[in-house]
Amino acid sequence: MSRPPFPSGRAGGVPAYLVARCGLLLLGLLGLTAPAAFSQPSSPPKARPTVAAPAKGRTTVTYAKGFTIAYTGRCKVITILSPFEQKTTATRYLLVPRGTPRPAGYPDAHVIAIPIRSLVGLSSMHVALASFLGAEDVVVGLGNLQYASAPKVRQRIAEGKIYAVGQGKELNNEQLVARHPDLVMATGWPGENLTRFQTLAAAGVPVMINSEWVESTPLARAEWVKVLAVLLNKEDLVNQKFGQVAREYQRLAALGQKASPRPRVVVGMPFKDVWHVPDADSYMAQFLRDAGTTYAWNQSKAPQGSLALSFETVAPVALTADYWLHLSSTATKAEVLTQDARYAAFAPFQSGRLYNNNRRTNAEGSNDYWESGAVRPDLVLADLLRILHPGLLPAGALHYYQQLK
Amino acid sequence: MPVPAAGAGRNITWLLVLALLVGLGFVLDIALGSVSIPLPAVVRILLRQPIDTPAWEFIVREIRLPKALTALAVGSGLAVSGLQMQTLFRNPLAGPSVLGLTAGAGLGVAAVMLASGSAAGSLAIRALGVGGSWGLVLAATTGAALVMGLVLALSGRVRDNVVLLIVGMMIASVTGAIVSLWQYFSAPEQIQEYLLWTFGSLGGVTGSHLAVLASVVTVGLVLAFASAKSLNALLLGENYARSMGLVVGRSRTLIILSTSLLAGSITAFCGPIGFVGIAVPHLTRALLRTADHRLLLPASCLAGAALTLGCDCIAQLPGSQATLPLSVVTSLLGAPVVLWVVLRRQNIRSSFS
């Protein structure tokens, strides 16, 4: 499922995330956990200092605030926090090794037998999680077969090994119950919660809701790959691969934050009167900060994750900006003009500094930026640095972005 | 219908007052907005005098002026189209949407926005460059034109206007159901985009769009003014009109064509804008206390333009960075006004017999 850059409707009024973490894990002691709940400040989070390498077969959550992972005996516990409600609610999943009985404790937890062998993903992000871990074989169902970019997943679709289950409210429950996948991964939206999946829950099909796009930094968003890794017993792989991505991202971010001059950017495209721009707490704004830009709405916070502004509020910024990024689905300057002839007056249009993130859009209309880009923030940031600070990085082709000609 | 001689001067006054209101609304609409620009600067920009803030110049010339002009076209077009429908069907509840035109346009837009779920659809749509432009207008126009063609064809066969009214409402119902079905099977973000369109907006109409919209509305208005006498005759019933020598079929076709051009083009460019079409004719009838369309038509034109400009001023929420959907403002503001008018003179049926 392709999603808009800044999904509207991020939760209002969550004052701070309650994050339960396991303190003793790092000591590598056998199964002793001491969950400690503490609240995080709601200011734009900085990357936490790198922690000591986790024990073999285990992983820890460093950046993400929307989920926690705990190890208890032979089982694991994933806690997903819903950011969409006034009172943040947590859904617990007890991961039990396949073939072993459910242990006592966690009476409310949903039980999942691990490693999972079949996964139904309702978002292209979930395809990205699987392909990041080289676990495309696990994917047996998708919300919409059209929205997948990963070559191995596309091949599996062509071979008829993946079925479509519909999306949102039109989930094909009968098919899901009949095929009984080990896990259904859904995307979190405001006003939606697990009650929507009651039928599946009653049939014993576990459903997990990811709200990864609510995370306020790109690395935090990408770290959701650890959820799937834990489900697949691929902790060592994810520690290594995600660690690489995180280190590379931070290296690039350090370059970007020091870069000068800091070009002024305008992002997105309006529809009629309304121009949605990312708010200060969105992961997109963090991308722009890390890419060393001057972003006009860097201080503006909105409960929805994006600001709905009028055309004339954004126009003065766009008129004099250095770069214009994320131009909807356009691929040429001519297409930009067919949207609205007034765009010709914007400085980035005249200087030709228009860059859209749809270089990797396939014939089916699926844009890989929304898929693999979600777990490769390092590649996205490298693109942004190449665009915004020519000469800062060694020459190379853009990965997700293209200049509109 | 004869105009009472004593009322003539009064009516001229009303027309002048309405024209003044349109002028005032036009200036206010250009002066107010989420970016505050001092009035002298606005005037300088409009007079094409140099000014040292290029952003203000862009905002006034490229955003606010086209929007105010669009408001003029939308307000007058919808009001006149509503007046024609109410008279043709001799029904105080009739409006531009009654023939199913708005629903037809909505179906066209839904077809492009929601059909992108299929591969073929998405490719065709990208080729058209849909998103907020000609593709959308083309789709809406096609939808409205298909419905209009159907209604025109039927109006030749169906002699009774009440039957025609029911036909229009049923077409609206069917197209609405198709759109709902489509939405049901669409991704949430596509539905959101369609929903935004249904809110109605003047902001997307600029440059060549405005030129096309203005010319079509002008043609529609000219046709409407040309049918003023037939409308007066139709007010007394078709049989009476026929006995007065009116070729009912022909004038009916003319009226439907005119209203279709007006409502169809406006919906295509701006989305469905509620209420102006129903409310303004009642307002003008109450103000002028006449049923003579030679007066009602220009008065509705002016009142519709003034009301739409006023609503757009409010939709801009001066001082705020966001805008309200226009359709919401027109309905919120329009409904109480109509209620007030209708409750004050409870014999509204007298206008239609």
mmCIF file of C-alpha atoms in Angstrom, chain A residues 100-271:
data_model
loop_
_atom_site.group_PDB
_atom_site.id
_atom_site.type_symbol
_atom_site.label_atom_id
_atom_site.label_comp_id
_atom_site.label_asym_id
_atom_site.label_seq_id
_atom_site.Cartn_x
_atom_site.Cartn_y
_atom_site.Cartn_z
ATOM 1 C CA THR A 100 6.239 -25.313 23.404
ATOM 2 C CA PRO A 101 3.403 -24.573 25.848
ATOM 3 C CA ARG A 102 2.403 -21.052 26.772
ATOM 4 C CA PRO A 103 4.097 -20.010 29.976
ATOM 5 C CA ALA A 104 2.267 -18.396 32.865
ATOM 6 C CA GLY A 105 2.045 -14.645 33.094
ATOM 7 C CA TYR A 106 0.994 -11.906 30.677
ATOM 8 C CA PRO A 107 -2.661 -12.938 30.820
ATOM 9 C CA ASP A 108 -3.735 -10.243 28.338
ATOM 10 C CA ALA A 109 -0.980 -10.879 25.828
ATOM 11 C CA HIS A 110 -1.656 -12.200 22.348
ATOM 12 C CA VAL A 111 0.321 -15.355 21.776
ATOM 13 C CA ILE A 112 2.393 -15.835 18.631
ATOM 14 C CA ALA A 113 4.357 -18.985 17.873
ATOM 15 C CA ILE A 114 7.852 -18.117 16.651
ATOM 16 C CA PRO A 115 9.566 -18.178 14.319
ATOM 17 C CA ILE A 116 6.596 -17.162 12.211
ATOM 18 C CA ARG A 117 6.399 -19.004 8.905
ATOM 19 C CA SER A 118 3.765 -16.919 7.156
ATOM 20 C CA LEU A 119 3.134 -13.204 7.281
ATOM 21 C CA VAL A 120 0.377 -11.071 5.811
ATOM 22 C CA GLY A 121 1.409 -7.427 5.472
ATOM 23 C CA LEU A 122 -1.103 -4.688 4.849
ATOM 24 C CA SER A 123 1.440 -1.997 3.997
ATOM 25 C CA SER A 124 4.373 -1.808 1.616
ATOM 26 C CA MET A 125 6.406 -0.954 4.716
ATOM 27 C CA HIS A 126 5.866 -4.542 5.848
ATOM 28 C CA VAL A 127 7.250 -5.798 2.547
ATOM 29 C CA ALA A 128 10.301 -3.664 3.265
ATOM 30 C CA LEU A 129 10.725 -5.207 6.711
ATOM 31 C CA ALA A 130 10.711 -8.712 5.243
ATOM 32 C CA SER A 131 13.048 -7.925 2.391
ATOM 33 C CA PHE A 132 15.480 -6.106 4.701
ATOM 34 C CA LEU A 133 15.801 -9.334 6.642
ATOM 35 C CA GLY A 134 15.972 -11.485 3.513
ATOM 36 C CA ALA A 135 12.716 -13.090 4.624
ATOM 37 C CA GLU A 136 10.610 -12.519 1.514
ATOM 38 C CA ASP A 137 9.592 -16.188 1.621
ATOM 39 C CA VAL A 138 7.597 -15.501 4.761
ATOM 40 C CA VAL A 139 5.292 -13.079 2.986
ATOM 41 C CA VAL A 140 2.202 -14.981 1.898
ATOM 42 C CA GLY A 141 -0.349 -12.207 1.728
ATOM 43 C CA LEU A 142 -0.501 -8.498 1.002
ATOM 44 C CA GLY A 143 -3.210 -5.902 1.239
ATOM 45 C CA ASN A 144 -2.884 -5.077 -2.406
ATOM 46 C CA LEU A 145 -0.651 -7.042 -4.760
ATOM 47 C CA GLN A 146 0.027 -3.936 -6.793
ATOM 48 C CA TYR A 147 1.998 -2.203 -4.081
ATOM 49 C CA ALA A 148 5.242 -4.105 -3.772
ATOM 50 C CA SER A 149 8.637 -3.229 -5.152
ATOM 51 C CA ALA A 150 11.033 -5.824 -3.741
ATOM 52 C CA PRO A 151 12.038 -8.059 -6.694
ATOM 53 C CA LYS A 152 11.723 -11.309 -4.746
ATOM 54 C CA VAL A 153 8.265 -10.360 -3.518
ATOM 55 C CA ARG A 154 7.220 -9.350 -7.027
ATOM 56 C CA GLN A 155 8.478 -12.725 -8.234
ATOM 57 C CA ARG A 156 6.480 -14.524 -5.571
ATOM 58 C CA ILE A 157 3.420 -12.525 -6.635
ATOM 59 C CA ALA A 158 4.012 -13.539 -10.252
ATOM 60 C CA GLU A 159 4.272 -17.156 -9.152
ATOM 61 C CA GLY A 160 0.937 -16.864 -7.385
ATOM 62 C CA LYS A 161 2.438 -17.508 -3.985
ATOM 63 C CA ILE A 162 1.010 -14.346 -2.451
ATOM 64 C CA TYR A 163 -2.678 -13.661 -2.094
ATOM 65 C CA ALA A 164 -4.411 -10.294 -1.790
ATOM 66 C CA VAL A 165 -6.401 -9.715 1.361
ATOM 67 C CA GLY A 166 -7.716 -6.203 0.774
ATOM 68 C CA GLN A 167 -6.965 -3.286 2.954
ATOM 69 C CA GLY A 168 -8.467 -1.106 5.614
ATOM 70 C CA LYS A 169 -12.052 -1.920 6.326
ATOM 71 C CA GLU A 170 -12.371 -4.284 3.406
ATOM 72 C CA LEU A 171 -10.103 -6.902 4.863
ATOM 73 C CA ASN A 172 -11.091 -10.292 3.530
ATOM 74 C CA ASN A 173 -11.591 -11.952 6.894
ATOM 75 C CA GLU A 174 -12.885 -15.206 5.469
ATOM 76 C CA GLN A 175 -9.780 -15.725 3.409
ATOM 77 C CA LEU A 176 -7.517 -14.801 6.299
ATOM 78 C CA VAL A 177 -9.288 -17.163 8.643
ATOM 79 C CA ALA A 178 -9.199 -19.928 6.057
ATOM 80 C CA ARG A 179 -5.511 -19.521 5.293
ATOM 81 C CA HIS A 180 -4.614 -18.782 8.885
ATOM 82 C CA PRO A 181 -1.301 -16.940 8.557
ATOM 83 C CA ASP A 182 1.004 -16.892 11.561
ATOM 84 C CA LEU A 183 0.708 -13.116 11.760
ATOM 85 C CA VAL A 184 -1.155 -10.240 10.143
ATOM 86 C CA MET A 185 0.626 -6.904 10.285
ATOM 87 C CA ALA A 186 -1.590 -3.844 9.994
ATOM 88 C CA THR A 187 -0.853 -0.145 9.818
ATOM 89 C CA GLY A 188 -1.972 2.016 12.686
ATOM 90 C CA TRP A 189 -4.289 4.893 11.902
ATOM 91 C CA PRO A 190 -6.025 7.214 14.313
ATOM 92 C CA GLY A 191 -9.347 5.870 15.441
ATOM 93 C CA GLU A 192 -8.431 2.350 14.525
ATOM 94 C CA ASN A 193 -7.441 -0.279 16.988
ATOM 95 C CA LEU A 194 -7.491 -3.993 17.429
ATOM 96 C CA THR A 195 -11.278 -4.078 17.809
ATOM 97 C CA ARG A 196 -11.357 -3.853 14.026
ATOM 98 C CA PHE A 197 -9.701 -7.244 13.962
ATOM 99 C CA GLN A 198 -11.987 -8.976 16.438
ATOM 100 C CA THR A 199 -13.073 -11.568 13.927
ATOM 101 C CA LEU A 200 -9.482 -12.514 13.230
ATOM 102 C CA ALA A 201 -8.584 -12.531 16.891
ATOM 103 C CA ALA A 202 -11.531 -14.799 17.625
ATOM 104 C CA ALA A 203 -10.307 -17.134 14.888
ATOM 105 C CA GLY A 204 -6.858 -17.207 16.455
ATOM 106 C CA VAL A 205 -5.111 -15.180 13.762
ATOM 107 C CA PRO A 206 -2.783 -12.756 15.572
ATOM 108 C CA VAL A 207 -2.831 -9.159 14.345
ATOM 109 C CA MET A 208 -0.111 -6.639 15.113
ATOM 110 C CA ILE A 209 -0.519 -2.938 14.469
ATOM 111 C CA ASN A 210 2.515 -0.918 13.404
ATOM 112 C CA SER A 211 2.367 2.823 13.653
ATOM 113 C CA GLU A 212 5.903 3.220 12.465
ATOM 114 C CA TRP A 213 5.222 6.419 10.543
ATOM 115 C CA VAL A 214 4.414 8.260 13.756
ATOM 116 C CA GLU A 215 8.012 7.929 14.921
ATOM 117 C CA SER A 216 9.756 11.272 14.984
ATOM 118 C CA THR A 217 13.087 10.290 13.466
ATOM 119 C CA PRO A 218 13.945 8.272 10.345
ATOM 120 C CA LEU A 219 16.085 5.848 12.360
ATOM 121 C CA ALA A 220 13.297 5.295 14.852
ATOM 122 C CA ARG A 221 10.978 4.478 12.000
ATOM 123 C CA ALA A 222 13.455 2.107 10.405
ATOM 124 C CA GLU A 223 14.070 0.384 13.727
ATOM 125 C CA TRP A 224 10.637 -1.234 13.451
ATOM 126 C CA VAL A 225 12.454 -3.840 11.395
ATOM 127 C CA LYS A 226 13.474 -5.275 14.754
ATOM 128 C CA VAL A 227 9.862 -6.252 15.436
ATOM 129 C CA LEU A 228 9.884 -8.623 12.494
ATOM 130 C CA ALA A 229 13.432 -9.772 13.293
ATOM 131 C CA VAL A 230 12.340 -10.820 16.786
ATOM 132 C CA LEU A 231 9.391 -12.678 15.306
ATOM 133 C CA LEU A 232 11.765 -14.517 12.966
ATOM 134 C CA ASN A 233 14.530 -15.148 15.533
ATOM 135 C CA LYS A 234 16.813 -13.030 13.374
ATOM 136 C CA GLU A 235 18.187 -10.813 16.129
ATOM 137 C CA ASP A 236 21.819 -11.264 15.178
ATOM 138 C CA LEU A 237 21.122 -10.393 11.559
ATOM 139 C CA VAL A 238 19.113 -7.304 12.432
ATOM 140 C CA ASN A 239 21.698 -6.096 14.940
ATOM 141 C CA GLN A 240 24.326 -6.306 12.267
ATOM 142 C CA LYS A 241 22.292 -4.884 9.349
ATOM 143 C CA PHE A 242 20.372 -2.215 11.239
ATOM 144 C CA GLY A 243 23.550 -1.294 13.099
ATOM 145 C CA GLN A 244 25.219 -0.630 9.756
ATOM 146 C CA VAL A 245 22.314 1.519 8.592
ATOM 147 C CA ALA A 246 22.260 3.468 11.864
ATOM 148 C CA ARG A 247 26.008 4.104 11.849
ATOM 149 C CA GLU A 248 25.947 5.219 8.235
ATOM 150 C CA TYR A 249 22.930 7.448 8.889
ATOM 151 C CA GLN A 250 24.603 9.093 11.830
ATOM 152 C CA ARG A 251 27.813 9.615 9.916
ATOM 153 C CA LEU A 252 25.846 11.331 7.112
ATOM 154 C CA ALA A 253 23.713 13.314 9.560
ATOM 155 C CA ALA A 254 26.861 14.641 11.226
ATOM 156 C CA LEU A 255 28.086 15.788 7.801
ATOM 157 C CA GLY A 256 24.724 17.336 6.965
ATOM 158 C CA GLN A 257 24.270 19.154 10.228
ATOM 159 C CA LYS A 258 27.651 20.822 9.809
ATOM 160 C CA ALA A 259 27.139 21.630 6.131
ATOM 161 C CA SER A 260 26.912 25.197 5.038
ATOM 162 C CA PRO A 261 25.184 27.031 3.462
ATOM 163 C CA ARG A 262 21.877 25.599 4.569
ATOM 164 C CA PRO A 263 19.576 25.790 1.557
ATOM 165 C CA ARG A 264 15.963 26.750 2.090
ATOM 166 C CA VAL A 265 13.560 23.989 1.097
ATOM 167 C CA VAL A 266 9.868 23.692 0.468
ATOM 168 C CA VAL A 267 8.252 20.274 0.608
ATOM 169 C CA GLY A 268 5.179 18.691 -0.902
ATOM 170 C CA MET A 269 2.455 19.933 -3.179
ATOM 171 C CA PRO A 270 -0.896 21.449 -2.350
ATOM 172 C CA PHE A 271 -4.248 20.042 -3.349
#
